[in-house]
mmCIF file of C-alpha atoms in Angstrom:
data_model
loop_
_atom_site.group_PDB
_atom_site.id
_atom_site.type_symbol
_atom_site.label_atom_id
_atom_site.label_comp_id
_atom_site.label_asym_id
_atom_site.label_seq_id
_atom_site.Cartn_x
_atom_site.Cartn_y
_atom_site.Cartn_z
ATOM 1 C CA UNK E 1048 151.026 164.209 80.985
ATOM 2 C CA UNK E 1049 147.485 165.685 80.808
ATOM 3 C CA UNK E 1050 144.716 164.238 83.066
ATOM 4 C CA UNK E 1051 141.241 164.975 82.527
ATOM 5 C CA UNK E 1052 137.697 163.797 84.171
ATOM 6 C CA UNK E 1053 134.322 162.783 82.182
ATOM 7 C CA UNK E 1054 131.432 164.741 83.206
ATOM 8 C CA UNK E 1055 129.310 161.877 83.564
ATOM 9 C CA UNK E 1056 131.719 161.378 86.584
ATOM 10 C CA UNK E 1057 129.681 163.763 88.697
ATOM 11 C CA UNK E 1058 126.323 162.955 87.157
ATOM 12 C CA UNK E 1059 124.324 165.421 89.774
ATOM 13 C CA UNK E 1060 126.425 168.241 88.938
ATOM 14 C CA UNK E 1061 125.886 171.151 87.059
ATOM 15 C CA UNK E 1062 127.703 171.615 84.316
ATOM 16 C CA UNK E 1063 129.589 175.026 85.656
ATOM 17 C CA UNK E 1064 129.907 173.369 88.729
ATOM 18 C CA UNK E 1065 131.684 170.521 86.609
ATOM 19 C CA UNK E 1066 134.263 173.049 85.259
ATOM 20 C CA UNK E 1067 134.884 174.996 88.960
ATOM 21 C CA UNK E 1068 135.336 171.652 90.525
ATOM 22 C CA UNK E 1069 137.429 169.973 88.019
ATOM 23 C CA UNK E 1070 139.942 173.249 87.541
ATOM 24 C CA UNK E 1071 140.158 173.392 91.452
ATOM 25 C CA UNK E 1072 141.367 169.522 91.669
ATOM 26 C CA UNK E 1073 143.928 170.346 89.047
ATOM 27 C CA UNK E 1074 142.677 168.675 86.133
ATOM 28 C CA UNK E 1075 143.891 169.998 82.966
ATOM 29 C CA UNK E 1076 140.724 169.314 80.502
ATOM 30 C CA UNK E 1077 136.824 167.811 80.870
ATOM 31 C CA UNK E 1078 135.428 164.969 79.231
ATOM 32 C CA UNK E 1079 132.464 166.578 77.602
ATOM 33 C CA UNK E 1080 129.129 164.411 77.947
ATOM 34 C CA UNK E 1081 126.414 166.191 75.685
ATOM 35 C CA UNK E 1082 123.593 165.797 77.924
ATOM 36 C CA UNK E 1083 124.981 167.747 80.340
ATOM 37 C CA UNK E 1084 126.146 171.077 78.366
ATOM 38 C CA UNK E 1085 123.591 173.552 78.627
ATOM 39 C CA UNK E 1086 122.253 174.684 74.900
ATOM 40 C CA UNK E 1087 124.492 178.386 74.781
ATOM 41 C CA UNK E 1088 127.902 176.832 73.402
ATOM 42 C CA UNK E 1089 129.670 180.649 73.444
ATOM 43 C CA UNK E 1090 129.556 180.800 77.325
ATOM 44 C CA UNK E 1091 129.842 176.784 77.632
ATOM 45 C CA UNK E 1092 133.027 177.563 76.002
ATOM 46 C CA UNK E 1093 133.803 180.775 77.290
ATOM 47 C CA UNK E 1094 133.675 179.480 81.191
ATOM 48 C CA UNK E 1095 135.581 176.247 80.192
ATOM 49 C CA UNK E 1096 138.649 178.800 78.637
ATOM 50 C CA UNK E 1097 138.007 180.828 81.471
ATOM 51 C CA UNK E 1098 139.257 178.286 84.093
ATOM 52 C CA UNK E 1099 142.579 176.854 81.788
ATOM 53 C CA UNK E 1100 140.559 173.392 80.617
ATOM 54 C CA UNK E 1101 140.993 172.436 77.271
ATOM 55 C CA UNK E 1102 138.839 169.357 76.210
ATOM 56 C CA UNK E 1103 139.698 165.578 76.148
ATOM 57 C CA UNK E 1104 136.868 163.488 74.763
ATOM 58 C CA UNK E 1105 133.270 164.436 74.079
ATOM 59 C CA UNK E 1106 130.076 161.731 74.039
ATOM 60 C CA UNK E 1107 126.913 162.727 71.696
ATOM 61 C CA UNK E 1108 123.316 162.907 73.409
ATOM 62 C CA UNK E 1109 122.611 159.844 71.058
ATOM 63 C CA UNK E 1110 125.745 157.931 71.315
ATOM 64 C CA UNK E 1111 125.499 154.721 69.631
ATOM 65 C CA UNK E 1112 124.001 153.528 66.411
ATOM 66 C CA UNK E 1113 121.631 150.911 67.841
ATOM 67 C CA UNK E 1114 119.533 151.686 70.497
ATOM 68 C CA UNK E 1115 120.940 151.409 73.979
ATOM 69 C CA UNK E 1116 119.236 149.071 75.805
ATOM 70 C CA UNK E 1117 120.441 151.493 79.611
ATOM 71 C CA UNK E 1118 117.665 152.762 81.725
ATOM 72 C CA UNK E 1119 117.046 156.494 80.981
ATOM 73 C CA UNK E 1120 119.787 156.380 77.936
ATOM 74 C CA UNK E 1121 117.657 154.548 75.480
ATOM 75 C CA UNK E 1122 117.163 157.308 72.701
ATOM 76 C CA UNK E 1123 115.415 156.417 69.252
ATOM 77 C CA UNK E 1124 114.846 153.793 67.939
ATOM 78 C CA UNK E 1125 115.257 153.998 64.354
ATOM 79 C CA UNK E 1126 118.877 154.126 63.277
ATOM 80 C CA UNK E 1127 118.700 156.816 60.367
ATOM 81 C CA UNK E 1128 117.490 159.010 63.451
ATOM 82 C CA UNK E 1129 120.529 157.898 65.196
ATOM 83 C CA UNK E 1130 123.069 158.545 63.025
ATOM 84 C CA UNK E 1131 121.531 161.963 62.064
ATOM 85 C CA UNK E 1132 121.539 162.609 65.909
ATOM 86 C CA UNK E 1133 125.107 161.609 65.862
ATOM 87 C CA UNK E 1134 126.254 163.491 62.676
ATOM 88 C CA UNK E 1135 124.757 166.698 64.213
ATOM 89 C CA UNK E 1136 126.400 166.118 67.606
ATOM 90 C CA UNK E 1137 129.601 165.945 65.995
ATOM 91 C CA UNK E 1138 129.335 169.089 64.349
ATOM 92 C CA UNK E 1139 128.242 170.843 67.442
ATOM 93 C CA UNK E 1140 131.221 169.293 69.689
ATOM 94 C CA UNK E 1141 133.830 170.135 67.202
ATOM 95 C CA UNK E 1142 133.713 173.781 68.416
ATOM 96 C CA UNK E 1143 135.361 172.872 71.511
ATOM 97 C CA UNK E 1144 138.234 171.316 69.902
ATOM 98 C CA UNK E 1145 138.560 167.912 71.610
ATOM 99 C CA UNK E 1146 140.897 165.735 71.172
ATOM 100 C CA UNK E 1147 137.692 163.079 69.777
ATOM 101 C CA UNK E 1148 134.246 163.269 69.436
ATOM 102 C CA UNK E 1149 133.442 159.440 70.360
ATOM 103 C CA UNK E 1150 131.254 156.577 68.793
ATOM 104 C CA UNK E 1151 129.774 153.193 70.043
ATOM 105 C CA UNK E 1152 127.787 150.484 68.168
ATOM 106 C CA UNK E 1153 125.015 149.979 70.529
ATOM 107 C CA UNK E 1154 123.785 146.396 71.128
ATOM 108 C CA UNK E 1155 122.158 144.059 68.335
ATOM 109 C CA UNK E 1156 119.080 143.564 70.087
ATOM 110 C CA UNK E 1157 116.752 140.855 67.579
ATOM 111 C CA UNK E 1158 118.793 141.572 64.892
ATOM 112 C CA UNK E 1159 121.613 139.217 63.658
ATOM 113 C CA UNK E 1160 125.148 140.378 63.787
ATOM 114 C CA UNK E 1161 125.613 140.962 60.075
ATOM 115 C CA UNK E 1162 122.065 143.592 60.199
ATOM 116 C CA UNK E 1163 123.823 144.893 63.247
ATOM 117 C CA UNK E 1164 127.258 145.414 61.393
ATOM 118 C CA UNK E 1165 125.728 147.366 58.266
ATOM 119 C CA UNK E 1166 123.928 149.334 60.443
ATOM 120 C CA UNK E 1167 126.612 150.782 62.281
ATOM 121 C CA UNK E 1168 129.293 150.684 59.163
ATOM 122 C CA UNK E 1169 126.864 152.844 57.144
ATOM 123 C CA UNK E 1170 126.669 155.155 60.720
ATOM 124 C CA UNK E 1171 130.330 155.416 60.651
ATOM 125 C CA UNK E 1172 130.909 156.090 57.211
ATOM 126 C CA UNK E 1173 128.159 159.129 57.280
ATOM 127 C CA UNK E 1174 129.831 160.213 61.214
ATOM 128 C CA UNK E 1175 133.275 160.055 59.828
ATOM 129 C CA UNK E 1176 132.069 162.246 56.681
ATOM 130 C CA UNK E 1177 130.964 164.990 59.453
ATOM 131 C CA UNK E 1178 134.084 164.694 61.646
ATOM 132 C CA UNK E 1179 135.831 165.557 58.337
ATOM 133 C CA UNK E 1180 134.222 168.126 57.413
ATOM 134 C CA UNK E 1181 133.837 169.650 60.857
ATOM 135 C CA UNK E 1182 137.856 169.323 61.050
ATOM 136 C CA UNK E 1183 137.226 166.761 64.312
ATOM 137 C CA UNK E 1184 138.425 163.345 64.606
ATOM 138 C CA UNK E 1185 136.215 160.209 65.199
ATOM 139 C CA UNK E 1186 136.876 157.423 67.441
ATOM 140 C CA UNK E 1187 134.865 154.429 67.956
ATOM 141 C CA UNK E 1188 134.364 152.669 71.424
ATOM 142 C CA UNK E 1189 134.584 149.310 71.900
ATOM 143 C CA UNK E 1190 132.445 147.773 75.077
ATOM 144 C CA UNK E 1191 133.023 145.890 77.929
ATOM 145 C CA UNK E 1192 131.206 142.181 77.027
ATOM 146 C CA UNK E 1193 129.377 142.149 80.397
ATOM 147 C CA UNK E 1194 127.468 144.729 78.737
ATOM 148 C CA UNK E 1195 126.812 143.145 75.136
ATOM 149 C CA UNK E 1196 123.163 143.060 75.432
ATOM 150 C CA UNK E 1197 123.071 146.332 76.494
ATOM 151 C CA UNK E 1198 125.430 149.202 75.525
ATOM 152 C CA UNK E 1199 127.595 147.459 72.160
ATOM 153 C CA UNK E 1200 128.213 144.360 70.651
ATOM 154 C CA UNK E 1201 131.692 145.003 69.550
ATOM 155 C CA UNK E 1202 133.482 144.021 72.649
ATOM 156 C CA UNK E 1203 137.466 144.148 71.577
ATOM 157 C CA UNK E 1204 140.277 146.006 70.436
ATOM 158 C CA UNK E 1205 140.618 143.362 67.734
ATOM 159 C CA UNK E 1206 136.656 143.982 66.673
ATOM 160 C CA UNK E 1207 136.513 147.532 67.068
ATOM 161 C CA UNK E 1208 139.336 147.684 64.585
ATOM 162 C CA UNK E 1209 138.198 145.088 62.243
ATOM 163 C CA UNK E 1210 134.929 146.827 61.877
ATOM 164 C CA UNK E 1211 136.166 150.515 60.907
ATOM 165 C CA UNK E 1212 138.740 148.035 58.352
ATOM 166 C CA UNK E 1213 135.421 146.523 56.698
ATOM 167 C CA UNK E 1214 134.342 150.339 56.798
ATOM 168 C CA UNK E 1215 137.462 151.165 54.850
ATOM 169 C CA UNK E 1216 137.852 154.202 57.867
ATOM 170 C CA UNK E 1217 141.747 154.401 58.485
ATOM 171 C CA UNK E 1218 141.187 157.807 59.853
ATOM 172 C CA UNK E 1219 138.774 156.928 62.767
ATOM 173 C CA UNK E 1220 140.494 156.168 65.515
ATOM 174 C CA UNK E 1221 139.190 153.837 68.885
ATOM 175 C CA UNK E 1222 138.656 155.170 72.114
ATOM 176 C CA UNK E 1223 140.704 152.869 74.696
ATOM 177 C CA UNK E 1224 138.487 152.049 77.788
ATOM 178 C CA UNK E 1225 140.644 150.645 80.247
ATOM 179 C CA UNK E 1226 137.457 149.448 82.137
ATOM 180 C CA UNK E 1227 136.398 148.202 78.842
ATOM 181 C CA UNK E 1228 139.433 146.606 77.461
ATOM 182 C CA UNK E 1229 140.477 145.159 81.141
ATOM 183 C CA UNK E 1230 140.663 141.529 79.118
ATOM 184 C CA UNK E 1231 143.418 143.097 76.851
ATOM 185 C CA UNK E 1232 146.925 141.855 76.076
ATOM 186 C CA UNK E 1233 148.613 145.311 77.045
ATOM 187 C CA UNK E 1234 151.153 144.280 74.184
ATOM 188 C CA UNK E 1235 148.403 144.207 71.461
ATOM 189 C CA UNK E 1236 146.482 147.668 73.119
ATOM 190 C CA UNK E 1237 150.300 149.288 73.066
ATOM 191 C CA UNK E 1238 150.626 147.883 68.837
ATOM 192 C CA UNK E 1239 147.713 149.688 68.020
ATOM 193 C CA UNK E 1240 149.198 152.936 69.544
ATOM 194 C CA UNK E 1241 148.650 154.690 66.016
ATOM 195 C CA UNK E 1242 144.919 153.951 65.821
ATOM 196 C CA UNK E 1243 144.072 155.532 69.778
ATOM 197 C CA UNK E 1244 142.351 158.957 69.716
ATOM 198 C CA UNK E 1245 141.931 158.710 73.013
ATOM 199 C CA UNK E 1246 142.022 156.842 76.838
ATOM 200 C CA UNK E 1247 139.334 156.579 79.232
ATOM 201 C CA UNK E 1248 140.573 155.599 82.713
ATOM 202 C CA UNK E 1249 138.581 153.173 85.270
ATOM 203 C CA UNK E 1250 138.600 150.102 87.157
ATOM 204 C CA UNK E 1251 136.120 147.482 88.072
ATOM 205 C CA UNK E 1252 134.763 146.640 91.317
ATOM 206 C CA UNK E 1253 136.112 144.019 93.677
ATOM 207 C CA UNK E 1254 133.007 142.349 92.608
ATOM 208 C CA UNK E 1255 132.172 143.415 89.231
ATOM 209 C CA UNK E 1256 129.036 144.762 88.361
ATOM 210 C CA UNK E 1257 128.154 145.522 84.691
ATOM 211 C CA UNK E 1258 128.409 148.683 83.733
ATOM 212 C CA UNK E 1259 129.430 150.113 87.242
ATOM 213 C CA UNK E 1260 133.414 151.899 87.592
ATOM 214 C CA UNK E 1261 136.085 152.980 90.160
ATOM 215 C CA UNK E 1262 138.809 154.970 90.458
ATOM 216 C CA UNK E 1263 142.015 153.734 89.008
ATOM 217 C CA UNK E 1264 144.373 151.909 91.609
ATOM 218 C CA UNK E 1265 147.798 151.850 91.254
ATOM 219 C CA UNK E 1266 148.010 148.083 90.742
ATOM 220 C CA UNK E 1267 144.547 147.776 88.781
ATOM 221 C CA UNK E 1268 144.286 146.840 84.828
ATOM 222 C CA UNK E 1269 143.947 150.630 84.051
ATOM 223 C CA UNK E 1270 147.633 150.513 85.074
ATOM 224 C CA UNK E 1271 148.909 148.105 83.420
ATOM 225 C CA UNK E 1272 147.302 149.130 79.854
ATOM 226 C CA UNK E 1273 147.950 152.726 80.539
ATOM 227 C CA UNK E 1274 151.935 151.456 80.990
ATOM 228 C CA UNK E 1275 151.864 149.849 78.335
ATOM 229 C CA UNK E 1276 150.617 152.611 76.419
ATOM 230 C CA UNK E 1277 153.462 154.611 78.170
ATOM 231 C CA UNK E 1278 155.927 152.690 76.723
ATOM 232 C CA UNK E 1279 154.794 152.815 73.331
ATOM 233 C CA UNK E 1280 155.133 156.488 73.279
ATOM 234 C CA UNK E 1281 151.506 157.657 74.506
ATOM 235 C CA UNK E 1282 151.421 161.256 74.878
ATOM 236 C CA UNK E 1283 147.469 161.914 74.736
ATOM 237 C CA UNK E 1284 145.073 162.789 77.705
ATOM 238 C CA UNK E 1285 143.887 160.128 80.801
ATOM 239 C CA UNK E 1286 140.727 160.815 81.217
ATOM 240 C CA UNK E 1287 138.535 159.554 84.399
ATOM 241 C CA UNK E 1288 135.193 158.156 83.336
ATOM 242 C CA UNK E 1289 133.433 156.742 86.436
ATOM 243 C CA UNK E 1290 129.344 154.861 85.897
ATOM 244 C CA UNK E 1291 128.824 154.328 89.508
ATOM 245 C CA UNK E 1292 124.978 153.801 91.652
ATOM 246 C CA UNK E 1293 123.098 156.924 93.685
ATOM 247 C CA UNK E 1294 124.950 155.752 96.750
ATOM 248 C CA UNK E 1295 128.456 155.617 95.101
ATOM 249 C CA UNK E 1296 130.722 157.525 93.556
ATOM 250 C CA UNK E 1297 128.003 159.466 91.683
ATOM 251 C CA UNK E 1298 126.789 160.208 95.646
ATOM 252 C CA UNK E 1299 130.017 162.553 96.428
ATOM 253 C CA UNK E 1300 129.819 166.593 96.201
ATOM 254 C CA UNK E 1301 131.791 167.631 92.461
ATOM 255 C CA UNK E 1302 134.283 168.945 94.456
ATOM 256 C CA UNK E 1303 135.429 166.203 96.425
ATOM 257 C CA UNK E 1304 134.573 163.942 93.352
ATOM 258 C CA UNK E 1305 137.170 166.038 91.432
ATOM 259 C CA UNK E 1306 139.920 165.901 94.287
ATOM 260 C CA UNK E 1307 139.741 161.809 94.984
ATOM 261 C CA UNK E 1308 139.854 161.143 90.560
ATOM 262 C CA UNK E 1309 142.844 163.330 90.472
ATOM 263 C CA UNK E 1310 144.685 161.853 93.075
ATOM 264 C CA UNK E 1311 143.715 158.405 91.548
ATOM 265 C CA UNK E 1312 144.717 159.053 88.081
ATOM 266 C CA UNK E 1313 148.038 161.108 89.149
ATOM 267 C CA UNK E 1314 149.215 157.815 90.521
ATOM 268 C CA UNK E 1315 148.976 155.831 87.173
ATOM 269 C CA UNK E 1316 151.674 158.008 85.646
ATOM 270 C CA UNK E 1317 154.303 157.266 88.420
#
């Protein structure tokens, strides 16, 4: 078992205070978000090796092919721009050997689904190209519908893989959201064990608010998927995303952040 946490987890941190924190709580690798490493890669990678992390999953500065429609995450507009973004992201993040370098669609926005769909094949197709050559592997992310309008419009397991099928891209894998993917059939996310590059890990709210995590609980949907997974032989990384609000989760020191996601996560694999 190897149990990671996203740095978008402890959005207010630093991202050496992100490594200290995360190695204290016992985590074995970091979820790289882009945005947050600082430009020198030799002593981003230096100080991660330096505390025993390896790296789980890593997100691009630009992370989806259509423009996000999130507050302060927006990015270009034009889509060649995107996917260039993306395509040079995934050659910088393949120097610290994670297990993916991840993908989303973005939402459609006033296009129709079938614009939206060529859009993001022809991204994938030119991302996957770069993952290739940069000796990286691709996954792509299928979002939670609450958030259709706003972060993807490919909301399934089912869709997610039908998509990189009409892209003819066997060797991109899907990044398995259990906050995502809390509608799932465990059975159907454990029969696609093969196509998983990797597992984030998060729950919803008692009331559910789009877009907004927390912490795995022992009885949650993150539970249930990640047992299922289990059982079908997973033997990748659980790693803790949590989107929270300034008052939340995102409100606690990185230490103590670090600490209550390890002790959350470490209870899934009972």
């Amino acid at each position: 078992m190897k149990l990671s946490l996203s740095t978008i987890s402890t959005l207010n941190a630093s991202f050496a205070e992100d490594v200290e924190a995360y190695a204290a709580a016992g985590f074995d690798s970091i979820g790289l978000w882009e945005m947050k490493l600082p430009f020198d890669d030799d002593t981003n990678l230096a100080l991660i090796r330096s505390h025993g992390l390896a790296v789980s999953n890593c997100i691009p500065t630009v992370p989806s092919f259509l423009q996000l429609s999130i507050p302060g995450m927006e990015g270009p507009a034009d889509p060649t721009e995107r996917a260039d973004a993306i395509c040079e992201s995934v050659r910088r993040l393949a120097r610290y050997e994670p297990e993916c370098v991840l993908c989303l669609s973005g939402p459609l926005g006033a296009r129709t689904e079938e614009e939206g769909r060529a859009i993001v094949i022809d991204g994938l197709r030119r991302a996957a190209e770069a993952a290739h050559e940069a000796r990286v592997r691709l996954a792509f992310e299928p979002i939670h519908p609450s958030q259709h309008d706003s972060a993807g419009f490919i909301g399934s397991l089912a869709e997610a893989l039908a998509l990189l099928d009409e892209a003819e891209l066997g060797d991109v894998g899907v990044l398995a959201d259990t906050y995502n993917l809390a509608g799932e059939d465990p059975a159907s996310l454990a029969s696609a064990l093969g196509r998983i590059a990797g597992v984030h890990v998060a729950d919803e709210l008692p009331e559910p608010v789009p877009g907004v995590r927390t912490l795995p609980e022992p009885d949650g949907r993150s539970a249930a998927l990640v047992d299922a997974l289990r059982g079908a032989g997973w033997n990748g990384t659980l790693d803790v995303e949590i989107f929270s609000t300034p008052d939340g989760f995102w409100a606690l020191p990185a230490t103590e952040a670090a600490r209550a996601a390890h002790a959350s996560v470490l209870r899934l694999w009972r």
